[in-house]
mmCIF file of C-alpha atoms in Angstrom:
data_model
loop_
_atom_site.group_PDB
_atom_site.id
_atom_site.type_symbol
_atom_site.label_atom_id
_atom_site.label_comp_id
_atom_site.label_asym_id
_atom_site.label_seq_id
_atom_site.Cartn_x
_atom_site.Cartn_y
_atom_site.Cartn_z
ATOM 1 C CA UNK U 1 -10.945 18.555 -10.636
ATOM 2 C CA UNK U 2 -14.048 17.466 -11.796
ATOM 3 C CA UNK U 3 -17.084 19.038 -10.275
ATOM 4 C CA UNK U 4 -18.597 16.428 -8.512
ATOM 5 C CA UNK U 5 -15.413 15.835 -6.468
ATOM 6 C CA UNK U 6 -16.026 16.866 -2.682
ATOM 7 C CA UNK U 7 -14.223 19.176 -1.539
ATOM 8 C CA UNK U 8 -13.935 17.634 2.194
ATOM 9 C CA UNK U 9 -13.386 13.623 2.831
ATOM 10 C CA UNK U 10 -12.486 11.855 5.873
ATOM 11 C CA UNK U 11 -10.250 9.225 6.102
ATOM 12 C CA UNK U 12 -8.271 6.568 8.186
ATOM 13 C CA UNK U 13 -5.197 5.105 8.532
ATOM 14 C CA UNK U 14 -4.522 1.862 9.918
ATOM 15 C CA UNK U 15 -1.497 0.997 12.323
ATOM 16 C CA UNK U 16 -2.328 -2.327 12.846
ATOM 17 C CA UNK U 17 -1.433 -5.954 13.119
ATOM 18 C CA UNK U 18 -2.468 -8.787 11.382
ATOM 19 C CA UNK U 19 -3.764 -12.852 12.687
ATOM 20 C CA UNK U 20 -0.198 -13.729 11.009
ATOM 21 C CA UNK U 21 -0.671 -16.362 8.309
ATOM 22 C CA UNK U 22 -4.122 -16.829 9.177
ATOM 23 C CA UNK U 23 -6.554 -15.562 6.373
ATOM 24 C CA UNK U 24 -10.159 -15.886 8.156
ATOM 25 C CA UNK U 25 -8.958 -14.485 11.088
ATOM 26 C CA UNK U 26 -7.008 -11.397 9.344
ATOM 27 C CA UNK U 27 -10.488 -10.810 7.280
ATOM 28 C CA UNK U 28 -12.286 -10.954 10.485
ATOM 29 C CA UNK U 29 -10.337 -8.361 11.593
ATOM 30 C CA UNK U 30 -10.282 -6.233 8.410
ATOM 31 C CA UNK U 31 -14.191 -5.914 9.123
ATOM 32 C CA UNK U 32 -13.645 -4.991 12.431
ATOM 33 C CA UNK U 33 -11.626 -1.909 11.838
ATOM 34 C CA UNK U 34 -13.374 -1.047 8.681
ATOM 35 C CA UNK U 35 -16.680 -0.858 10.307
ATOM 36 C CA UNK U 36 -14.658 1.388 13.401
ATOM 37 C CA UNK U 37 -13.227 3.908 10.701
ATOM 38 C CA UNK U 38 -16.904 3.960 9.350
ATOM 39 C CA UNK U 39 -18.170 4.595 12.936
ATOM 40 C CA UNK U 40 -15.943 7.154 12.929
ATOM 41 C CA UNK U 41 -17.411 9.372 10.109
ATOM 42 C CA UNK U 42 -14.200 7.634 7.700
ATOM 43 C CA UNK U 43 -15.303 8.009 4.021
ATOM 44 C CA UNK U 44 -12.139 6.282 3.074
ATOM 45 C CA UNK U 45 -9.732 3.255 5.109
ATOM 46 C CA UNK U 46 -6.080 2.340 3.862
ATOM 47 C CA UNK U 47 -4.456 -0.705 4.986
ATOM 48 C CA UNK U 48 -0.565 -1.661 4.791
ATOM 49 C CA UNK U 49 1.896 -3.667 2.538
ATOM 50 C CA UNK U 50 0.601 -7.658 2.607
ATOM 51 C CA UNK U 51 -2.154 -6.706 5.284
ATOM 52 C CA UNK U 52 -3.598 -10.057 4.605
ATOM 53 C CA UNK U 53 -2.066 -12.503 5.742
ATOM 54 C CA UNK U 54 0.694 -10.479 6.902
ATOM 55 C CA UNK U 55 3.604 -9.606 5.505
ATOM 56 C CA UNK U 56 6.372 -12.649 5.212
ATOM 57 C CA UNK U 57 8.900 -10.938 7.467
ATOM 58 C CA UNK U 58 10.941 -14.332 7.670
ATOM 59 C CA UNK U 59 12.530 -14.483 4.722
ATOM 60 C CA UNK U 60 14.681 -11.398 5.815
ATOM 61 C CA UNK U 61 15.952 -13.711 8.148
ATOM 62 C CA UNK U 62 16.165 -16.987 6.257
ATOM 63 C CA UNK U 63 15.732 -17.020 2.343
ATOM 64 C CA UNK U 64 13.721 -20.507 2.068
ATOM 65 C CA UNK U 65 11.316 -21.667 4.962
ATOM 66 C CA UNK U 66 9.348 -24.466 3.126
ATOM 67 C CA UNK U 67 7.188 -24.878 5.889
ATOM 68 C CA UNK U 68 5.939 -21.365 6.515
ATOM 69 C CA UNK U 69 5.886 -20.238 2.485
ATOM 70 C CA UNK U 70 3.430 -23.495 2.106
ATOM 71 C CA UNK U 71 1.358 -22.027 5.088
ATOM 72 C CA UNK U 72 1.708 -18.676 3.543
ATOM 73 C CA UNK U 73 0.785 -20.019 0.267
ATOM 74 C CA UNK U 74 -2.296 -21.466 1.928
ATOM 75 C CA UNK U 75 -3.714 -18.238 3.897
ATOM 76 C CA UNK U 76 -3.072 -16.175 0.345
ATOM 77 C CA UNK U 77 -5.767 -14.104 -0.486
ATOM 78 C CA UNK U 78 -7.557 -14.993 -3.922
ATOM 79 C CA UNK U 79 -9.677 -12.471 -5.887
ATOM 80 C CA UNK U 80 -12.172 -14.531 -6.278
ATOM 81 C CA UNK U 81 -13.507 -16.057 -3.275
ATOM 82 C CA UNK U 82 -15.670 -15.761 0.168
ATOM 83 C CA UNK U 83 -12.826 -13.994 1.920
ATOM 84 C CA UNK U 84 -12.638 -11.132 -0.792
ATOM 85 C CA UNK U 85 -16.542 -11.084 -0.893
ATOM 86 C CA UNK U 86 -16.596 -10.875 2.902
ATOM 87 C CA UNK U 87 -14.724 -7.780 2.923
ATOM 88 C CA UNK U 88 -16.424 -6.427 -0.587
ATOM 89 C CA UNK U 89 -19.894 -7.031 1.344
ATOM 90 C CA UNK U 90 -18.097 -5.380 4.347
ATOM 91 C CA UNK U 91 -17.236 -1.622 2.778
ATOM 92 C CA UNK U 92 -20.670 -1.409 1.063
ATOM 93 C CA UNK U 93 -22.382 -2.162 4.026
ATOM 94 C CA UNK U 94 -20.084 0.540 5.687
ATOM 95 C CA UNK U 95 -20.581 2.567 2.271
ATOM 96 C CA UNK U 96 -16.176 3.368 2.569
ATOM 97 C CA UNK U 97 -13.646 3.166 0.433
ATOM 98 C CA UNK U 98 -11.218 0.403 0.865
ATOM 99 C CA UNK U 99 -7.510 0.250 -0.067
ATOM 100 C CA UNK U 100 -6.436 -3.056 1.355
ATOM 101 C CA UNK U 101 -2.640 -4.758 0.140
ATOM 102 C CA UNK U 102 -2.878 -8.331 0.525
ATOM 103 C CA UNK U 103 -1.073 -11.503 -0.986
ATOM 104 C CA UNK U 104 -2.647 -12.686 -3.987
ATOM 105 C CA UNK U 105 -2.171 -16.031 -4.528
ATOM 106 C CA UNK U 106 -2.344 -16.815 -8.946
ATOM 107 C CA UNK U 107 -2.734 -20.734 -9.045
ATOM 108 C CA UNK U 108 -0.218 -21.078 -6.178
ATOM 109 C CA UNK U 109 2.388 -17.988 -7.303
ATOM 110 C CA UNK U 110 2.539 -15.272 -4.525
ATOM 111 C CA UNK U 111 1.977 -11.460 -5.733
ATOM 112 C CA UNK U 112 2.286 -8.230 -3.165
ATOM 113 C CA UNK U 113 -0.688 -7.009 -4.675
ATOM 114 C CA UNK U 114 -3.309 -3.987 -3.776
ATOM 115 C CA UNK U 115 -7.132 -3.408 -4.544
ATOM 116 C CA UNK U 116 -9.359 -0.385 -3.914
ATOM 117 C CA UNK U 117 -12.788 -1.126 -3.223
ATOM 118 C CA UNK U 118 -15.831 1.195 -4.113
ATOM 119 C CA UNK U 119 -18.035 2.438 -0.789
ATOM 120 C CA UNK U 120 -20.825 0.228 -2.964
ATOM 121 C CA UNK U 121 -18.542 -3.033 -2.413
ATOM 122 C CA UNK U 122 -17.232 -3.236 -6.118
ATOM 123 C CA UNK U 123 -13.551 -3.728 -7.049
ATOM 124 C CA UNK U 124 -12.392 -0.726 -8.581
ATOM 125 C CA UNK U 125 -8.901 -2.065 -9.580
ATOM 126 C CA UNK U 126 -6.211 -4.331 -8.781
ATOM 127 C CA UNK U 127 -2.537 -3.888 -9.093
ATOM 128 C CA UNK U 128 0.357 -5.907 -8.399
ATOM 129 C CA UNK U 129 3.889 -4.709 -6.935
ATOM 130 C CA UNK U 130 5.923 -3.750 -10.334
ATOM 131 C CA UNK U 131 9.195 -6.122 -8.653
ATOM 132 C CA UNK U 132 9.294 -7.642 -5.340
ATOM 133 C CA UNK U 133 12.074 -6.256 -3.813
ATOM 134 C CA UNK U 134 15.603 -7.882 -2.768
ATOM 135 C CA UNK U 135 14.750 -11.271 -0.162
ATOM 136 C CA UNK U 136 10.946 -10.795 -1.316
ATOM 137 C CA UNK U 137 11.983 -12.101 -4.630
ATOM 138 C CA UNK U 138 12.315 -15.598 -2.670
ATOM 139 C CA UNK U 139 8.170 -15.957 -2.563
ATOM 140 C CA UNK U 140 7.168 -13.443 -4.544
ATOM 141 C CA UNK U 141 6.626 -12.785 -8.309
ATOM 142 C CA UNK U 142 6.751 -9.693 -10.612
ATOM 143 C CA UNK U 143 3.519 -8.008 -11.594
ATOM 144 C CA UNK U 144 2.702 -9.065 -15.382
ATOM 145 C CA UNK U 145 1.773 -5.362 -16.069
ATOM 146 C CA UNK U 146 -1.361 -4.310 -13.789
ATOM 147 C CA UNK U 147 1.427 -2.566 -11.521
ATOM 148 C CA UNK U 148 0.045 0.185 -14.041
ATOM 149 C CA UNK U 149 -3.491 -0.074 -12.719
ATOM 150 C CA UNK U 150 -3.210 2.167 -9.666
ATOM 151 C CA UNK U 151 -5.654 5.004 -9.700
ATOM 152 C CA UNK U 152 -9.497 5.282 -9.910
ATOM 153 C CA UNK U 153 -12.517 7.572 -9.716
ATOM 154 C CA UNK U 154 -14.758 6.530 -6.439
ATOM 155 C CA UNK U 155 -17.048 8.963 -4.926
ATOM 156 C CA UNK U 156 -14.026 10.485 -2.329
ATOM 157 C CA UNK U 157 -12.057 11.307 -5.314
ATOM 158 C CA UNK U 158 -9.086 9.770 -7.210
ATOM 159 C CA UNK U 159 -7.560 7.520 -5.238
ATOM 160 C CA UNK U 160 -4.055 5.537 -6.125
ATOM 161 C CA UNK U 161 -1.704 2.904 -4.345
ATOM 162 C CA UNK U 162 1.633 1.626 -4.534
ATOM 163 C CA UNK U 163 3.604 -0.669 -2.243
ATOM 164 C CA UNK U 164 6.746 0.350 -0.535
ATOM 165 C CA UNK U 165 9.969 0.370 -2.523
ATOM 166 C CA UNK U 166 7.583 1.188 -5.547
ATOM 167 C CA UNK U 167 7.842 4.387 -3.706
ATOM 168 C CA UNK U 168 11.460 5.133 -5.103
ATOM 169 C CA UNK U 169 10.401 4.242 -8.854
ATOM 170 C CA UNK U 170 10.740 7.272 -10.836
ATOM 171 C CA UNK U 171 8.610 5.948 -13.747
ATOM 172 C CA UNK U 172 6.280 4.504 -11.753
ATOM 173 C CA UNK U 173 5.716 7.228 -9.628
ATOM 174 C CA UNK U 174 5.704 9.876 -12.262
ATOM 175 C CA UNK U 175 3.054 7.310 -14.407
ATOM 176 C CA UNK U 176 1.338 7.147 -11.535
ATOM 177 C CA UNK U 177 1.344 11.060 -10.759
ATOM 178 C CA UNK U 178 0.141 11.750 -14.482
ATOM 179 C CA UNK U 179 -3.453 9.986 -13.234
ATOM 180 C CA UNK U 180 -3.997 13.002 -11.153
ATOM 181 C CA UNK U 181 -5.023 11.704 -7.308
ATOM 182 C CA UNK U 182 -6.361 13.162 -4.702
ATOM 183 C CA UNK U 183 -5.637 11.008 -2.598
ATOM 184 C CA UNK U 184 -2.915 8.418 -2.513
ATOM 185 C CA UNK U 185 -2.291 5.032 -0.298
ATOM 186 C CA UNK U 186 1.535 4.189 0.348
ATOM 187 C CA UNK U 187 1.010 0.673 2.063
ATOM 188 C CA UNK U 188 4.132 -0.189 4.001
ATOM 189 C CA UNK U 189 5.673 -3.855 6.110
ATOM 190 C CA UNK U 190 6.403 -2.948 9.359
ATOM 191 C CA UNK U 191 9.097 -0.339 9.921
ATOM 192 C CA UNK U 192 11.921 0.262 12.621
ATOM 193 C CA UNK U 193 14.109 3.383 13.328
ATOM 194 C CA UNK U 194 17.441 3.497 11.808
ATOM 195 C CA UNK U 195 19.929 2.446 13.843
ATOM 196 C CA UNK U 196 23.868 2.190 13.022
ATOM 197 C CA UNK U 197 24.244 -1.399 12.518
ATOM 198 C CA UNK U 198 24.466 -1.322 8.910
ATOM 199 C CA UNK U 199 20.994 -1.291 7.724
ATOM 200 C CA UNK U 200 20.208 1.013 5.059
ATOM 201 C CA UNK U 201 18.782 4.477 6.311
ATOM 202 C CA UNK U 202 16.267 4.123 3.473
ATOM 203 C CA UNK U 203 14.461 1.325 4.735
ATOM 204 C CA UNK U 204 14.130 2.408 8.521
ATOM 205 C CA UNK U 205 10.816 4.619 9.171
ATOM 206 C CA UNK U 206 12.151 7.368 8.994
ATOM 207 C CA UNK U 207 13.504 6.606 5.774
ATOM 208 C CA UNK U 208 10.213 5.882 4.412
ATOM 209 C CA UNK U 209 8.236 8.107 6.067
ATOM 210 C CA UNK U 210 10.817 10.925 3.960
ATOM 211 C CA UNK U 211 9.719 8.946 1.111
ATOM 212 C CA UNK U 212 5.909 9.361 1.691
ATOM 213 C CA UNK U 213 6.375 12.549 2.115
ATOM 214 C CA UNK U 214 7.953 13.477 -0.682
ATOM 215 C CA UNK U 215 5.735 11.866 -3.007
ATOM 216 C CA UNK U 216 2.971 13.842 -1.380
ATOM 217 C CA UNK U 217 5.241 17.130 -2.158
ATOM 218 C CA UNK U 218 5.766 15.582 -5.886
ATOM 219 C CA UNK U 219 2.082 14.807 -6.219
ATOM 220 C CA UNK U 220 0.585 17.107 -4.776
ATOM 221 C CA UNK U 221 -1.810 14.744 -3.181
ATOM 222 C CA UNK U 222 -2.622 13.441 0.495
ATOM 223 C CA UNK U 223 -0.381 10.119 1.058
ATOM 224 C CA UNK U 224 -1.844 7.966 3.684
ATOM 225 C CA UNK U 225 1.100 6.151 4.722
ATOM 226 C CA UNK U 226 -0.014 2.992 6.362
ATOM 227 C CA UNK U 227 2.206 0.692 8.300
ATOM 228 C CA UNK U 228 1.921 -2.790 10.037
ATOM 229 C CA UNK U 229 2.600 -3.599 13.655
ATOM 230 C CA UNK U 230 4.771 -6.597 14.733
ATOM 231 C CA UNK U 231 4.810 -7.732 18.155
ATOM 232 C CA UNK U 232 6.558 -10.734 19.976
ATOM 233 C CA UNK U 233 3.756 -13.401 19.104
ATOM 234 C CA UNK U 234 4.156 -12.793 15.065
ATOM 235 C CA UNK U 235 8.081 -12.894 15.723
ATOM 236 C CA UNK U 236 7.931 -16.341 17.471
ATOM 237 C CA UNK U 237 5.333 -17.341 14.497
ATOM 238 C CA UNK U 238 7.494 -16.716 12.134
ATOM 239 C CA UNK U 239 10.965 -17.041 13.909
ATOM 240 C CA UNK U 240 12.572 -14.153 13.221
ATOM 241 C CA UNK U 241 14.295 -13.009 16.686
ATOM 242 C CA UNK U 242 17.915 -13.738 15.563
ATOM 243 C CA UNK U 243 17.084 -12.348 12.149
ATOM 244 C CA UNK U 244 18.567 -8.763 10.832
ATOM 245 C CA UNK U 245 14.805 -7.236 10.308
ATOM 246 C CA UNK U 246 11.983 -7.066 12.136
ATOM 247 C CA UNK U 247 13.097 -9.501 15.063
ATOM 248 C CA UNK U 248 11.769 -6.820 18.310
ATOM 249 C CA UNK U 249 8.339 -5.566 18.732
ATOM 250 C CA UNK U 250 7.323 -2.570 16.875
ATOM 251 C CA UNK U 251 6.825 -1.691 13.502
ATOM 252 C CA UNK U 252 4.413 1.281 13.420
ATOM 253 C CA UNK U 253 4.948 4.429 12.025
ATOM 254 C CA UNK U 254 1.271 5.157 9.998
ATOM 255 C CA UNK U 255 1.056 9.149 9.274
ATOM 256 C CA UNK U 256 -1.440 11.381 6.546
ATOM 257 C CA UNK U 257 0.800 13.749 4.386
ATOM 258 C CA UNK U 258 -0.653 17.014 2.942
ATOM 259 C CA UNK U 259 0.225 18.089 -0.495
ATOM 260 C CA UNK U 260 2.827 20.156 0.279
ATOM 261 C CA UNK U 261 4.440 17.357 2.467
ATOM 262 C CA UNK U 262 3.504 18.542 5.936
ATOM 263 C CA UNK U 263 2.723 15.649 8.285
ATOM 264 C CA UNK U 264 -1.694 16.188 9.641
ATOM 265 C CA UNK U 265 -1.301 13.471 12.588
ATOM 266 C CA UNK U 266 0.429 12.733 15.791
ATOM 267 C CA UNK U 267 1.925 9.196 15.573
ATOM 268 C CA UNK U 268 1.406 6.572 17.871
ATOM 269 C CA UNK U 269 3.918 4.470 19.617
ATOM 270 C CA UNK U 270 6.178 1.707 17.435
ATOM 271 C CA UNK U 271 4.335 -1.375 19.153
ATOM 272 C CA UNK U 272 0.799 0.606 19.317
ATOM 273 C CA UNK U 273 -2.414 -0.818 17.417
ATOM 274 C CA UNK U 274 -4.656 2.165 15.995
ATOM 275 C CA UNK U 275 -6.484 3.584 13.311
ATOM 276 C CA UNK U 276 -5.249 7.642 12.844
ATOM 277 C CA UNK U 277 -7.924 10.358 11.071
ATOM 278 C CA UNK U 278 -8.276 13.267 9.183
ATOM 279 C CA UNK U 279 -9.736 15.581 7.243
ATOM 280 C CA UNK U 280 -8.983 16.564 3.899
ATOM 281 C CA UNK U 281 -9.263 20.006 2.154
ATOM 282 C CA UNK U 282 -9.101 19.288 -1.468
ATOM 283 C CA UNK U 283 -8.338 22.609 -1.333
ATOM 284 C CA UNK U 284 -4.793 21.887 -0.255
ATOM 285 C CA UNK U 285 -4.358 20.570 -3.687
ATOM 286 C CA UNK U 286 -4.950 23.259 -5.759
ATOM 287 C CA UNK U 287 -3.137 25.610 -3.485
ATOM 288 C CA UNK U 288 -0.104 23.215 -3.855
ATOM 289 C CA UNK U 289 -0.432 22.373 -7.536
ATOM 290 C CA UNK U 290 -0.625 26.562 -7.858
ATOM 291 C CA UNK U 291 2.274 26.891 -6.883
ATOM 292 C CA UNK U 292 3.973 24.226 -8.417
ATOM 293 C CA UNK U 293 2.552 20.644 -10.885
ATOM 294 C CA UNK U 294 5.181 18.196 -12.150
ATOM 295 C CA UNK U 295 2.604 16.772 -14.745
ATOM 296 C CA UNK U 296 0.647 20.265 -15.516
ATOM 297 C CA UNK U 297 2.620 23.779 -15.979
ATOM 298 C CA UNK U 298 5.956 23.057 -13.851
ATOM 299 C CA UNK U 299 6.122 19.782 -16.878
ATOM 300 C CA UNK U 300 8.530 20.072 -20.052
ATOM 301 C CA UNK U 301 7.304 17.253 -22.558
ATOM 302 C CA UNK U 302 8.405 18.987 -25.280
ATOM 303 C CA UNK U 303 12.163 17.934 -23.400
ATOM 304 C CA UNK U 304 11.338 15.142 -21.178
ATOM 305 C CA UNK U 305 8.392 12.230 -21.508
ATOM 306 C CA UNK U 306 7.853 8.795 -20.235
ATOM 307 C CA UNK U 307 6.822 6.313 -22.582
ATOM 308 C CA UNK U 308 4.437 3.526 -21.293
ATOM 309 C CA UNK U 309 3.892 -0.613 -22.468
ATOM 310 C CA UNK U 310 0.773 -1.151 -21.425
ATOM 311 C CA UNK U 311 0.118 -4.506 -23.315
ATOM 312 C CA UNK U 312 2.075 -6.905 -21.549
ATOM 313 C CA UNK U 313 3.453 -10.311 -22.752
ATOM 314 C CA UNK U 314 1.023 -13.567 -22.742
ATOM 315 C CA UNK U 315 2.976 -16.512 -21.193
ATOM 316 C CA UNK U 316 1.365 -18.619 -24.057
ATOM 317 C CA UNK U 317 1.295 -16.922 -27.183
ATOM 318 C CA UNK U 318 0.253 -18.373 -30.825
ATOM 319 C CA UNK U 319 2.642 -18.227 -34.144
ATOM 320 C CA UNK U 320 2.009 -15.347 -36.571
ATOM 321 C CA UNK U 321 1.023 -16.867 -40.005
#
């Protein structure tokens, strides 16, 4: 670790739910509990999967809602514009570190994207999810290669992010793992307990909360596993009570990993809007990567190595001459 790293950091969690397709009003908010977690002594905030405007949890119920994807499409959140500014000015003001996933919207195509935010307001990076996953496809696109741009130096540390089911990438992950973090964001949709009606067991919370926490064990980092809450209001909104996900109340299932996977907070109830703290020994890294580092001594390249494309593909390319 480099020597200007602090050794202690404080950070939140959000459990939280968002103005549902309403981009202002899900900003507004963003402020709100940013400027709480700063209150609170938080050097660092994560938010969930598609924070703003909310995740699209119709189209596990219906594949094609023209009506709500063209609202969607409307409350999107661009890069460049007041509503990123607002909550740029926001964290320097606050002087925190903000990890925020939100739906960028590229000249009207929909990405499940993340950006962390410096405590002095500037973007650090952005990233997009590497491939929406199963019904997401519907809306969403594929990242055109800054799925790769997940880690960063800020004054808490490194700090990374993926979205959900990039969770269960091995490449990814291990790519991602090679950038050495300290501290890691795993921003989730809302999550239910398994149940045995034929959903998978590896998308129910406690399916992904296993997941969390074993890319904390792999990583040896703290994995602030941030979730979004769904209650009867946002199901009506977006119609999905006769749907197979995310059609009751609930949803919430934030938690803060150590590096050896042990869970450092109590969690709140399903339906329950909070923000969860604590405080990290860096030291629990180096007492963890000791014992065991994936990308340092426990590593065999001289067997096993990932190779990386970092270039991309242009859409519009000129002819070689």
């Amino acid at each position: 670790m480099a020597a200007t790293t602090p050794r202690q950091v404080r950070v939140a969690v959000t459990q939280a739910e968002p103005v549902w397709l309403d981009l202002d009003a899900t900003v507004e908010k963003t402020c709100t509990l940013i400027t709480e977690a700063a209150n609170n002594k938080a050097q660092l905030i994560a938010f969930p999967e598609c924070w703003v405007p909310g995740y699209p949890a119709w189209i596990w119920s219906r594949p094609v809602d023209f009506d709500l994807s063209t609202q969607y499409m409307r409350n999107a959140l661009q890069i460049d514009s007041p509503q990123m500014a607002k909550i740029q000015h926001c964290a320097a003001t606050n002087k925190i570190v903000v990890v925020i996933g939100f739906t960028e919207n590229i000249h009207e195509s929909l990405y499940i994207a993340q950006a962390i935010i410096g405590s002095d307001g500037k973007i650090l990076t952005t990233r997009k999810k590497i491939k929406a996953t199963h019904m997401e496809r519907t809306i969403f696109g594929d990242s055109p290669g800054d799925c790769l741009n997940s880690v960063v130096d800020t004054n808490v540390g490194r700090v990374g992010a993926l979205s959900c089911w990039e969770h269960i990438q091995p490449l990814l992950k291990y790519h991602t793992y090679a950038q050495r973090e300290h501290i890691h964001v795993a921003g989730w949709p809302p999550l239910y307990p398994h149940s045995d009606d034929g959903n998978l067991y590896s998308i129910s919370m406690e399916g992904t909360a296993a997941i969390s926490q074993i890319y904390a064990i792999e990583s040896q980092a703290f994995v602030l596993h941030s979730t979004t809450v769904l209650t009867q209001p946002g199901i009506d909104k977006m119609g999905t009570q006769n749907g197979g996900q995310m059609n009751v109340p609930g949803g919430g299932n934030s938690a803060i990993f150590a590096p050896d996977g042990r869970k450092m907070t109590t969690d709140l109830a399903l339906t329950e809007e909070g923000i969860l703290y604590a405080d990290l020994d860096f030291d629990e890294i180096s007492k963890s990567r000791a014992f065991v580092d994936v990308c340092g001594h426990y590593s065999r390249p001289d067997l096993l190595w990932l190779g990386v494309n970092t270039g991309g593909q242009e859409k519009v390319r000129g002819s070689e001459e």
